[in-house]
Amino acid sequence: MATPSTVHRPSPEKIFNALNAYQQTATLKAAIELDVFTVIADGAHDSATIARQVNASEKGVRVLCDFLVIHGFLHKEHGKYQLPEESSLFLSKRSPAYLGTIIGFLSHEWQA
């Protein structure tokens, strides 16, 4: 008995993902440079507290963190941000597996 074949339908997903990659890199770079992941790991979970600790505007931090939520770098529940396991392990300076230092190399303008 033959199994039904999957119909391939054209999708713009690959194009949108490629075009959005720069925004994701810029956002992740900003969050690393501001130490957003580290201050969340240290117990700051709302945008006002995070903003005070990273010396940035609350609205800017909220927009930054919400973008990170959309892309899976943070979780948000009832206005409180939390680190998923990967972000805690690789993006908090408190972790021995911290990878944030590579952002300067990988996002340097000569790489573009």
JSON list of C-alpha atoms in Angstrom, two decimals:
[
{"chain": "A", "resi": 1, "resn": "MET", "atom": "CA", "xyz": [0.00, 0.00, 0.00]},
{"chain": "A", "resi": 2, "resn": "ALA", "atom": "CA", "xyz": [1.40, 3.37, -0.98]},
{"chain": "A", "resi": 3, "resn": "THR", "atom": "CA", "xyz": [1.66, 6.17, 1.54]},
{"chain": "A", "resi": 4, "resn": "PRO", "atom": "CA", "xyz": [0.42, 9.62, 0.64]},
{"chain": "A", "resi": 5, "resn": "SER", "atom": "CA", "xyz": [3.20, 11.97, -0.43]},
{"chain": "A", "resi": 6, "resn": "THR", "atom": "CA", "xyz": [3.73, 15.27, 1.25]},
{"chain": "A", "resi": 7, "resn": "VAL", "atom": "CA", "xyz": [2.87, 18.16, -1.00]},
{"chain": "A", "resi": 8, "resn": "HIS", "atom": "CA", "xyz": [5.54, 20.85, -1.05]},
{"chain": "A", "resi": 9, "resn": "ARG", "atom": "CA", "xyz": [4.09, 24.32, -1.06]},
{"chain": "A", "resi": 10, "resn": "PRO", "atom": "CA", "xyz": [6.26, 27.37, -1.63]},
{"chain": "A", "resi": 11, "resn": "SER", "atom": "CA", "xyz": [6.91, 29.31, 1.56]},
{"chain": "A", "resi": 12, "resn": "PRO", "atom": "CA", "xyz": [8.64, 32.63, 2.20]},
{"chain": "A", "resi": 13, "resn": "GLU", "atom": "CA", "xyz": [9.84, 31.34, 5.60]},
{"chain": "A", "resi": 14, "resn": "LYS", "atom": "CA", "xyz": [13.48, 30.89, 4.54]},
{"chain": "A", "resi": 15, "resn": "ILE", "atom": "CA", "xyz": [13.58, 34.40, 3.09]},
{"chain": "A", "resi": 16, "resn": "PHE", "atom": "CA", "xyz": [12.06, 35.99, 6.20]},
{"chain": "A", "resi": 17, "resn": "ASN", "atom": "CA", "xyz": [14.40, 34.04, 8.47]},
{"chain": "A", "resi": 18, "resn": "ALA", "atom": "CA", "xyz": [17.44, 35.20, 6.51]},
{"chain": "A", "resi": 19, "resn": "LEU", "atom": "CA", "xyz": [16.30, 38.81, 6.47]},
{"chain": "A", "resi": 20, "resn": "ASN", "atom": "CA", "xyz": [15.53, 38.70, 10.19]},
{"chain": "A", "resi": 21, "resn": "ALA", "atom": "CA", "xyz": [18.88, 37.14, 11.11]},
{"chain": "A", "resi": 22, "resn": "TYR", "atom": "CA", "xyz": [20.58, 40.55, 11.34]},
{"chain": "A", "resi": 23, "resn": "GLN", "atom": "CA", "xyz": [17.93, 41.79, 13.79]},
{"chain": "A", "resi": 24, "resn": "GLN", "atom": "CA", "xyz": [18.33, 38.70, 15.92]},
{"chain": "A", "resi": 25, "resn": "THR", "atom": "CA", "xyz": [22.12, 39.13, 15.97]},
{"chain": "A", "resi": 26, "resn": "ALA", "atom": "CA", "xyz": [21.87, 42.82, 16.85]},
{"chain": "A", "resi": 27, "resn": "THR", "atom": "CA", "xyz": [19.36, 42.13, 19.62]},
{"chain": "A", "resi": 28, "resn": "LEU", "atom": "CA", "xyz": [21.37, 39.27, 21.10]},
{"chain": "A", "resi": 29, "resn": "LYS", "atom": "CA", "xyz": [24.53, 41.41, 20.92]},
{"chain": "A", "resi": 30, "resn": "ALA", "atom": "CA", "xyz": [22.81, 44.28, 22.75]},
{"chain": "A", "resi": 31, "resn": "ALA", "atom": "CA", "xyz": [21.49, 41.97, 25.46]},
{"chain": "A", "resi": 32, "resn": "ILE", "atom": "CA", "xyz": [24.92, 40.41, 25.98]},
{"chain": "A", "resi": 33, "resn": "GLU", "atom": "CA", "xyz": [26.68, 43.79, 26.06]},
{"chain": "A", "resi": 34, "resn": "LEU", "atom": "CA", "xyz": [24.14, 45.13, 28.58]},
{"chain": "A", "resi": 35, "resn": "ASP", "atom": "CA", "xyz": [24.49, 41.94, 30.70]},
{"chain": "A", "resi": 36, "resn": "VAL", "atom": "CA", "xyz": [20.72, 41.36, 30.56]},
{"chain": "A", "resi": 37, "resn": "PHE", "atom": "CA", "xyz": [21.09, 37.59, 30.91]},
{"chain": "A", "resi": 38, "resn": "THR", "atom": "CA", "xyz": [23.40, 37.93, 33.89]},
{"chain": "A", "resi": 39, "resn": "VAL", "atom": "CA", "xyz": [21.16, 40.35, 35.80]},
{"chain": "A", "resi": 40, "resn": "ILE", "atom": "CA", "xyz": [18.17, 38.09, 35.20]},
{"chain": "A", "resi": 41, "resn": "ALA", "atom": "CA", "xyz": [20.23, 35.14, 36.47]},
{"chain": "A", "resi": 42, "resn": "ASP", "atom": "CA", "xyz": [21.06, 37.27, 39.53]},
{"chain": "A", "resi": 43, "resn": "GLY", "atom": "CA", "xyz": [17.37, 37.79, 40.31]},
{"chain": "A", "resi": 44, "resn": "ALA", "atom": "CA", "xyz": [16.13, 40.80, 38.35]},
{"chain": "A", "resi": 45, "resn": "HIS", "atom": "CA", "xyz": [12.98, 39.62, 36.59]},
{"chain": "A", "resi": 46, "resn": "ASP", "atom": "CA", "xyz": [10.91, 42.68, 35.63]},
{"chain": "A", "resi": 47, "resn": "SER", "atom": "CA", "xyz": [11.81, 45.31, 33.04]},
{"chain": "A", "resi": 48, "resn": "ALA", "atom": "CA", "xyz": [12.10, 48.15, 35.58]},
{"chain": "A", "resi": 49, "resn": "THR", "atom": "CA", "xyz": [14.62, 46.28, 37.74]},
{"chain": "A", "resi": 50, "resn": "ILE", "atom": "CA", "xyz": [16.57, 44.99, 34.76]},
{"chain": "A", "resi": 51, "resn": "ALA", "atom": "CA", "xyz": [16.69, 48.51, 33.28]},
{"chain": "A", "resi": 52, "resn": "ARG", "atom": "CA", "xyz": [18.05, 50.00, 36.51]},
{"chain": "A", "resi": 53, "resn": "GLN", "atom": "CA", "xyz": [20.73, 47.37, 36.79]},
{"chain": "A", "resi": 54, "resn": "VAL", "atom": "CA", "xyz": [21.90, 47.66, 33.18]},
{"chain": "A", "resi": 55, "resn": "ASN", "atom": "CA", "xyz": [21.55, 51.47, 33.13]},
{"chain": "A", "resi": 56, "resn": "ALA", "atom": "CA", "xyz": [19.08, 51.57, 30.23]},
{"chain": "A", "resi": 57, "resn": "SER", "atom": "CA", "xyz": [15.55, 52.82, 29.67]},
{"chain": "A", "resi": 58, "resn": "GLU", "atom": "CA", "xyz": [12.74, 50.61, 30.94]},
{"chain": "A", "resi": 59, "resn": "LYS", "atom": "CA", "xyz": [10.88, 50.75, 27.63]},
{"chain": "A", "resi": 60, "resn": "GLY", "atom": "CA", "xyz": [14.02, 49.83, 25.70]},
{"chain": "A", "resi": 61, "resn": "VAL", "atom": "CA", "xyz": [14.73, 46.90, 28.02]},
{"chain": "A", "resi": 62, "resn": "ARG", "atom": "CA", "xyz": [11.12, 45.70, 27.79]},
{"chain": "A", "resi": 63, "resn": "VAL", "atom": "CA", "xyz": [11.21, 45.79, 23.97]},
{"chain": "A", "resi": 64, "resn": "LEU", "atom": "CA", "xyz": [14.61, 44.08, 23.93]},
{"chain": "A", "resi": 65, "resn": "CYS", "atom": "CA", "xyz": [13.48, 41.36, 26.35]},
{"chain": "A", "resi": 66, "resn": "ASP", "atom": "CA", "xyz": [10.18, 40.79, 24.55]},
{"chain": "A", "resi": 67, "resn": "PHE", "atom": "CA", "xyz": [12.06, 40.29, 21.27]},
{"chain": "A", "resi": 68, "resn": "LEU", "atom": "CA", "xyz": [14.29, 37.79, 23.09]},
{"chain": "A", "resi": 69, "resn": "VAL", "atom": "CA", "xyz": [11.15, 36.02, 24.33]},
{"chain": "A", "resi": 70, "resn": "ILE", "atom": "CA", "xyz": [9.80, 35.74, 20.77]},
{"chain": "A", "resi": 71, "resn": "HIS", "atom": "CA", "xyz": [13.04, 34.08, 19.69]},
{"chain": "A", "resi": 72, "resn": "GLY", "atom": "CA", "xyz": [13.32, 31.75, 22.68]},
{"chain": "A", "resi": 73, "resn": "PHE", "atom": "CA", "xyz": [16.23, 33.38, 24.52]},
{"chain": "A", "resi": 74, "resn": "LEU", "atom": "CA", "xyz": [13.97, 34.34, 27.45]},
{"chain": "A", "resi": 75, "resn": "HIS", "atom": "CA", "xyz": [10.67, 33.19, 28.92]},
{"chain": "A", "resi": 76, "resn": "LYS", "atom": "CA", "xyz": [8.03, 35.63, 30.17]},
{"chain": "A", "resi": 77, "resn": "GLU", "atom": "CA", "xyz": [5.14, 34.95, 32.49]},
{"chain": "A", "resi": 78, "resn": "HIS", "atom": "CA", "xyz": [3.04, 37.58, 34.26]},
{"chain": "A", "resi": 79, "resn": "GLY", "atom": "CA", "xyz": [5.50, 40.32, 33.26]},
{"chain": "A", "resi": 80, "resn": "LYS", "atom": "CA", "xyz": [8.49, 38.46, 34.73]},
{"chain": "A", "resi": 81, "resn": "TYR", "atom": "CA", "xyz": [11.43, 37.31, 32.62]},
{"chain": "A", "resi": 82, "resn": "GLN", "atom": "CA", "xyz": [13.22, 34.02, 33.22]},
{"chain": "A", "resi": 83, "resn": "LEU", "atom": "CA", "xyz": [16.18, 32.35, 31.56]},
{"chain": "A", "resi": 84, "resn": "PRO", "atom": "CA", "xyz": [15.62, 29.12, 29.66]},
{"chain": "A", "resi": 85, "resn": "GLU", "atom": "CA", "xyz": [18.28, 26.48, 30.32]},
{"chain": "A", "resi": 86, "resn": "GLU", "atom": "CA", "xyz": [20.38, 27.35, 27.23]},
{"chain": "A", "resi": 87, "resn": "SER", "atom": "CA", "xyz": [20.46, 31.06, 28.06]},
{"chain": "A", "resi": 88, "resn": "SER", "atom": "CA", "xyz": [21.33, 30.35, 31.68]},
{"chain": "A", "resi": 89, "resn": "LEU", "atom": "CA", "xyz": [24.13, 28.03, 30.68]},
{"chain": "A", "resi": 90, "resn": "PHE", "atom": "CA", "xyz": [25.63, 29.98, 27.78]},
{"chain": "A", "resi": 91, "resn": "LEU", "atom": "CA", "xyz": [24.63, 33.66, 28.18]},
{"chain": "A", "resi": 92, "resn": "SER", "atom": "CA", "xyz": [24.99, 34.41, 31.90]},
{"chain": "A", "resi": 93, "resn": "LYS", "atom": "CA", "xyz": [28.47, 35.53, 32.93]},
{"chain": "A", "resi": 94, "resn": "ARG", "atom": "CA", "xyz": [28.02, 33.48, 36.11]},
{"chain": "A", "resi": 95, "resn": "SER", "atom": "CA", "xyz": [28.17, 30.25, 34.10]},
{"chain": "A", "resi": 96, "resn": "PRO", "atom": "CA", "xyz": [31.49, 28.52, 33.43]},
{"chain": "A", "resi": 97, "resn": "ALA", "atom": "CA", "xyz": [30.11, 27.74, 29.93]},
{"chain": "A", "resi": 98, "resn": "TYR", "atom": "CA", "xyz": [29.53, 31.46, 29.11]},
{"chain": "A", "resi": 99, "resn": "LEU", "atom": "CA", "xyz": [29.74, 32.15, 25.36]},
{"chain": "A", "resi": 100, "resn": "GLY", "atom": "CA", "xyz": [28.98, 35.88, 25.34]},
{"chain": "A", "resi": 101, "resn": "THR", "atom": "CA", "xyz": [32.57, 36.84, 24.58]},
{"chain": "A", "resi": 102, "resn": "ILE", "atom": "CA", "xyz": [32.29, 35.43, 21.06]},
{"chain": "A", "resi": 103, "resn": "ILE", "atom": "CA", "xyz": [29.71, 38.05, 20.06]},
{"chain": "A", "resi": 104, "resn": "GLY", "atom": "CA", "xyz": [32.42, 40.66, 19.48]},
{"chain": "A", "resi": 105, "resn": "PHE", "atom": "CA", "xyz": [34.19, 38.37, 17.05]},
{"chain": "A", "resi": 106, "resn": "LEU", "atom": "CA", "xyz": [31.18, 36.91, 15.27]},
{"chain": "A", "resi": 107, "resn": "SER", "atom": "CA", "xyz": [29.35, 40.21, 14.87]},
{"chain": "A", "resi": 108, "resn": "HIS", "atom": "CA", "xyz": [32.34, 42.37, 14.02]},
{"chain": "A", "resi": 109, "resn": "GLU", "atom": "CA", "xyz": [31.77, 44.54, 10.95]},
{"chain": "A", "resi": 110, "resn": "TRP", "atom": "CA", "xyz": [34.56, 42.82, 9.00]},
{"chain": "A", "resi": 111, "resn": "GLN", "atom": "CA", "xyz": [32.55, 39.58, 9.25]},
{"chain": "A", "resi": 112, "resn": "ALA", "atom": "CA", "xyz": [29.65, 41.13, 7.30]}
]
